[in-house]
Amino acid sequence: MLNITVLVSGGGTNLQAIIDAVKDGRITNAKIGLVISSRSDAYALERAEKAGIATKVIRRRDAADIKDYEEKMLEALREAGTDLVVLAGFMTVLPEGMINAFENRIINIHPSLIPSFCGKGYYGLKVHEEALKRGVKITGATVHFVDKGCDTGPIILQKAVEIEPSDTPETLQKRVMEQAEWKILPKAVDLIANGKVSVKDNKTVIGGE
Ligand code: GAR
């Protein structure tokens, strides 16, 4: 049974998508053991509590320095017996030691089709603002493993979403979540939990045992 720790910073709709998928059997062989939030006022914490999941708040600014933050995060992950870390709208940059300790065991959901509209400064609504500014007709979401770069790790799943002429960043964000994020994030967790994802030459191979 894969033991997941979900890292959140905000509303937690992607966390909710995982909670629901575990409950209704779209994710098998996995459980969420812990939710860590970078903010004490994140609504995601309420979602976790409602689902009976243990929560912790670990804030970067409460740590003396990045090393101290890394130690606090690693301690929490180890204490929970974490096998897989899921970044579900987590807005704090991960310390390098954590990425090394969990190589190919941290995944992130990003609200665009990587390599478009990703990297430093591209998060949340900003991603959709830039997609509309550029006038692309198709966007989407990507689940990928986290490496030392920014949105550069091996891609696990992607799903395209059409942009409509009347879209605002807000309507586009909502459609990308509904049509892509909430589907491919639980799907990626299920694939990993069932041993269906391997990494070779910075690419994933999906399927097989
Ligand atoms: C989601 O759209 C997620 O893809 C995005 O933040 C939102 C969090 O929503 N993540 C990033 O931009 C990461 N670079 P949620 O808290 O409701 O899941």
Short mmCIF file of C-alpha atoms and ligand atoms in Angstrom, two decimals:
data_model
loop_
_atom_site.label_atom_id
_atom_site.label_comp_id
_atom_site.label_asym_id
_atom_site.label_seq_id
_atom_site.Cartn_x
_atom_site.Cartn_y
_atom_site.Cartn_z
CA MET A 1 0.00 0.00 0.00
CA LEU A 2 1.52 3.28 -1.19
CA ASN A 3 1.61 5.86 1.61
CA ILE A 4 1.08 9.34 0.18
CA THR A 5 1.84 12.73 1.73
CA VAL A 6 0.08 15.58 -0.07
CA LEU A 7 1.60 19.08 0.07
CA VAL A 8 -0.84 21.99 -0.29
CA SER A 9 -0.98 25.78 -0.03
CA GLY A 10 -4.50 26.79 -1.00
CA GLY A 11 -8.00 25.64 -1.82
CA GLY A 12 -7.08 21.99 -2.13
CA THR A 13 -9.38 20.95 -4.98
CA ASN A 14 -6.67 18.65 -6.30
CA LEU A 15 -6.27 17.15 -2.83
CA GLN A 16 -10.05 16.62 -2.84
CA ALA A 17 -9.82 14.87 -6.21
CA ILE A 18 -7.33 12.39 -4.70
CA ILE A 19 -9.40 11.90 -1.53
CA ASP A 20 -12.51 11.18 -3.65
CA ALA A 21 -10.65 8.82 -5.98
CA VAL A 22 -9.26 6.79 -3.07
CA LYS A 23 -12.75 6.61 -1.58
CA ASP A 24 -14.51 5.46 -4.76
CA GLY A 25 -11.79 3.05 -5.90
CA ARG A 26 -10.35 4.94 -8.88
CA ILE A 27 -7.10 4.91 -6.91
CA THR A 28 -6.18 1.49 -5.53
CA ASN A 29 -3.24 0.34 -3.38
CA ALA A 30 -2.78 3.80 -1.88
CA LYS A 31 -3.77 5.92 1.10
CA ILE A 32 -3.14 9.51 2.11
CA GLY A 33 -1.27 9.38 5.43
CA LEU A 34 -0.56 13.07 5.88
CA VAL A 35 -1.32 16.50 4.41
CA ILE A 36 1.31 19.23 4.90
CA SER A 37 0.31 22.84 4.28
CA SER A 38 2.61 25.82 3.81
CA ARG A 39 -0.17 28.06 5.22
CA SER A 40 -2.23 27.70 8.37
CA ASP A 41 -5.30 29.26 6.66
CA ALA A 42 -5.36 26.95 3.62
CA TYR A 43 -8.86 25.56 3.02
CA ALA A 44 -7.13 22.34 1.96
CA LEU A 45 -6.52 21.66 5.67
CA GLU A 46 -10.27 21.59 6.32
CA ARG A 47 -10.75 19.17 3.45
CA ALA A 48 -8.11 16.85 4.97
CA GLU A 49 -9.60 17.08 8.44
CA LYS A 50 -13.09 16.31 7.09
CA ALA A 51 -11.65 13.19 5.48
CA GLY A 52 -9.96 12.14 8.74
CA ILE A 53 -6.42 12.70 7.44
CA ALA A 54 -3.61 13.91 9.71
CA THR A 55 -2.39 17.44 8.96
CA LYS A 56 0.70 19.54 9.65
CA VAL A 57 1.55 23.16 8.90
CA ILE A 58 5.20 23.72 8.03
CA ARG A 59 6.02 27.27 6.96
CA ARG A 60 9.26 28.22 5.27
CA ARG A 61 9.36 31.52 7.18
CA ASP A 62 9.25 29.75 10.55
CA ALA A 63 12.48 27.92 9.72
CA ALA A 64 15.85 29.47 10.56
CA ASP A 65 17.16 28.81 7.03
CA ILE A 66 16.63 26.51 4.04
CA LYS A 67 18.54 23.66 5.74
CA ASP A 68 16.32 23.91 8.81
CA TYR A 69 13.24 23.94 6.56
CA GLU A 70 14.55 20.88 4.71
CA GLU A 71 15.10 19.02 7.98
CA LYS A 72 11.60 19.85 9.23
CA MET A 73 10.05 18.65 5.97
CA LEU A 74 12.14 15.46 5.81
CA GLU A 75 11.38 14.65 9.44
CA ALA A 76 7.63 14.99 8.83
CA LEU A 77 7.80 12.87 5.67
CA ARG A 78 9.83 10.14 7.37
CA GLU A 79 7.67 10.16 10.50
CA ALA A 80 4.61 9.60 8.30
CA GLY A 81 6.34 6.75 6.42
CA THR A 82 5.91 8.57 3.11
CA ASP A 83 6.42 6.61 -0.12
CA LEU A 84 5.14 9.27 -2.52
CA VAL A 85 4.90 13.07 -2.17
CA VAL A 86 2.16 14.78 -4.19
CA LEU A 87 2.41 18.54 -4.74
CA ALA A 88 -1.20 19.66 -5.12
CA GLY A 89 -1.05 23.42 -5.52
CA PHE A 90 2.05 23.68 -3.31
CA MET A 91 3.58 27.12 -3.74
CA THR A 92 6.89 26.84 -1.80
CA VAL A 93 10.08 25.87 -3.65
CA LEU A 94 11.30 22.50 -2.39
CA PRO A 95 14.73 22.28 -0.75
CA GLU A 96 17.27 20.34 -2.80
CA GLY A 97 17.89 17.71 -0.11
CA MET A 98 14.22 16.78 -0.19
CA ILE A 99 14.29 16.33 -3.97
CA ASN A 100 17.39 14.12 -3.65
CA ALA A 101 15.90 12.06 -0.82
CA PHE A 102 12.71 11.45 -2.82
CA GLU A 103 14.07 11.05 -6.35
CA ASN A 104 11.22 10.09 -8.70
CA ARG A 105 8.94 9.91 -5.67
CA ILE A 106 7.60 13.48 -5.82
CA ILE A 107 4.94 14.43 -8.38
CA ASN A 108 3.44 17.81 -9.22
CA ILE A 109 0.32 18.98 -11.04
CA HIS A 110 0.93 21.98 -13.30
CA PRO A 111 -1.91 23.87 -15.03
CA SER A 112 -0.51 23.93 -18.59
CA LEU A 113 0.86 21.58 -21.22
CA ILE A 114 4.55 21.55 -20.27
CA PRO A 115 6.87 22.85 -21.79
CA SER A 116 4.45 25.72 -22.48
CA PHE A 117 3.75 28.28 -19.75
CA CYS A 118 5.91 26.71 -17.06
CA GLY A 119 9.09 27.39 -15.12
CA LYS A 120 9.92 30.22 -12.75
CA GLY A 121 7.01 32.59 -12.09
CA TYR A 122 4.39 30.39 -13.73
CA TYR A 123 1.96 29.26 -11.06
CA GLY A 124 -1.76 29.44 -10.37
CA LEU A 125 -3.76 32.06 -12.27
CA LYS A 126 -0.61 33.56 -13.83
CA VAL A 127 -0.29 30.49 -16.09
CA HIS A 128 -3.77 31.05 -17.54
CA GLU A 129 -3.21 34.81 -17.91
CA GLU A 130 -0.12 34.11 -20.02
CA ALA A 131 -1.88 31.47 -22.14
CA LEU A 132 -4.68 33.95 -22.93
CA LYS A 133 -2.15 36.73 -23.59
CA ARG A 134 -0.34 34.53 -26.12
CA GLY A 135 -3.61 33.54 -27.74
CA VAL A 136 -3.05 29.79 -27.75
CA LYS A 137 -6.14 27.78 -28.69
CA ILE A 138 -5.33 24.73 -26.59
CA THR A 139 -3.92 24.47 -23.10
CA GLY A 140 -4.26 21.79 -20.42
CA ALA A 141 -2.50 20.25 -17.46
CA THR A 142 0.55 18.09 -16.79
CA VAL A 143 1.52 15.69 -14.01
CA HIS A 144 5.27 15.25 -13.79
CA PHE A 145 7.99 14.01 -11.46
CA VAL A 146 9.83 16.77 -9.65
CA ASP A 147 13.55 17.14 -10.27
CA LYS A 148 15.96 19.97 -9.39
CA GLY A 149 14.73 22.18 -12.22
CA CYS A 150 11.48 24.13 -12.31
CA ASP A 151 8.81 22.00 -14.06
CA THR A 152 11.53 20.03 -15.89
CA GLY A 153 11.06 16.50 -14.52
CA PRO A 154 9.77 13.48 -16.47
CA ILE A 155 6.18 13.93 -17.68
CA ILE A 156 3.71 11.30 -16.49
CA LEU A 157 0.32 12.40 -17.92
CA GLN A 158 -1.05 15.36 -19.86
CA LYS A 159 -4.54 16.36 -20.94
CA ALA A 160 -5.51 19.06 -23.41
CA VAL A 161 -8.30 21.60 -22.86
CA GLU A 162 -9.70 23.95 -25.51
CA ILE A 163 -9.64 27.68 -24.92
CA GLU A 164 -12.87 29.53 -25.67
CA PRO A 165 -13.00 33.07 -27.08
CA SER A 166 -14.88 34.35 -24.02
CA ASP A 167 -12.41 32.88 -21.50
CA THR A 168 -11.01 34.92 -18.63
CA PRO A 169 -8.09 33.59 -16.56
CA GLU A 170 -10.65 32.53 -13.95
CA THR A 171 -12.99 30.63 -16.32
CA LEU A 172 -10.00 28.98 -17.98
CA GLN A 173 -8.50 27.95 -14.64
CA LYS A 174 -11.80 26.36 -13.64
CA ARG A 175 -12.16 24.43 -16.93
CA VAL A 176 -8.54 23.21 -16.82
CA MET A 177 -9.12 21.96 -13.28
CA GLU A 178 -12.42 20.24 -14.09
CA GLN A 179 -11.46 18.75 -17.45
CA ALA A 180 -7.80 17.96 -16.83
CA GLU A 181 -6.25 18.38 -13.36
CA TRP A 182 -8.84 16.53 -11.30
CA LYS A 183 -8.69 13.63 -13.77
CA ILE A 184 -5.00 13.17 -14.48
CA LEU A 185 -3.68 13.70 -10.94
CA PRO A 186 -5.67 10.81 -9.41
CA LYS A 187 -4.93 8.72 -12.51
CA ALA A 188 -1.17 9.31 -12.13
CA VAL A 189 -1.31 8.38 -8.43
CA ASP A 190 -3.17 5.15 -9.30
CA LEU A 191 -0.62 4.26 -12.01
CA ILE A 192 2.28 4.81 -9.58
CA ALA A 193 0.54 2.92 -6.76
CA ASN A 194 0.13 -0.04 -9.06
CA GLY A 195 3.73 -0.06 -10.31
CA LYS A 196 2.87 1.16 -13.80
CA VAL A 197 5.28 4.11 -14.05
CA SER A 198 9.02 3.85 -14.58
CA VAL A 199 11.59 6.45 -15.56
CA LYS A 200 14.27 6.06 -18.23
CA ASP A 201 16.41 8.83 -19.74
CA ASN A 202 14.28 11.58 -18.12
CA LYS A 203 11.12 10.13 -19.68
CA THR A 204 8.43 7.98 -18.15
CA VAL A 205 7.32 4.63 -19.48
CA ILE A 206 3.67 3.96 -18.62
CA GLY A 207 2.20 0.48 -18.34
CA GLY A 208 3.73 -2.91 -17.62
CA GLU A 209 4.47 -4.22 -14.16
C1 GAR B 1 -3.96 24.24 -9.42
O1 GAR B 1 -4.48 24.82 -10.60
C2 GAR B 1 -2.56 23.71 -9.67
O2 GAR B 1 -2.40 23.15 -10.95
C3 GAR B 1 -1.75 24.96 -9.53
O3 GAR B 1 -2.33 25.63 -8.43
C4 GAR B 1 -3.73 25.31 -8.35
C5 GAR B 1 -4.03 24.80 -6.96
O4 GAR B 1 -5.40 24.58 -6.78
N1 GAR B 1 -0.36 24.65 -9.32
C6 GAR B 1 0.65 25.37 -9.82
O5 GAR B 1 0.47 26.40 -10.45
C7 GAR B 1 2.04 24.83 -9.53
N2 GAR B 1 3.01 25.48 -10.35
P1 GAR B 1 -5.98 23.64 -5.61
O6 GAR B 1 -5.36 24.12 -4.30
O7 GAR B 1 -7.46 23.88 -5.64
O8 GAR B 1 -5.61 22.20 -5.91
#
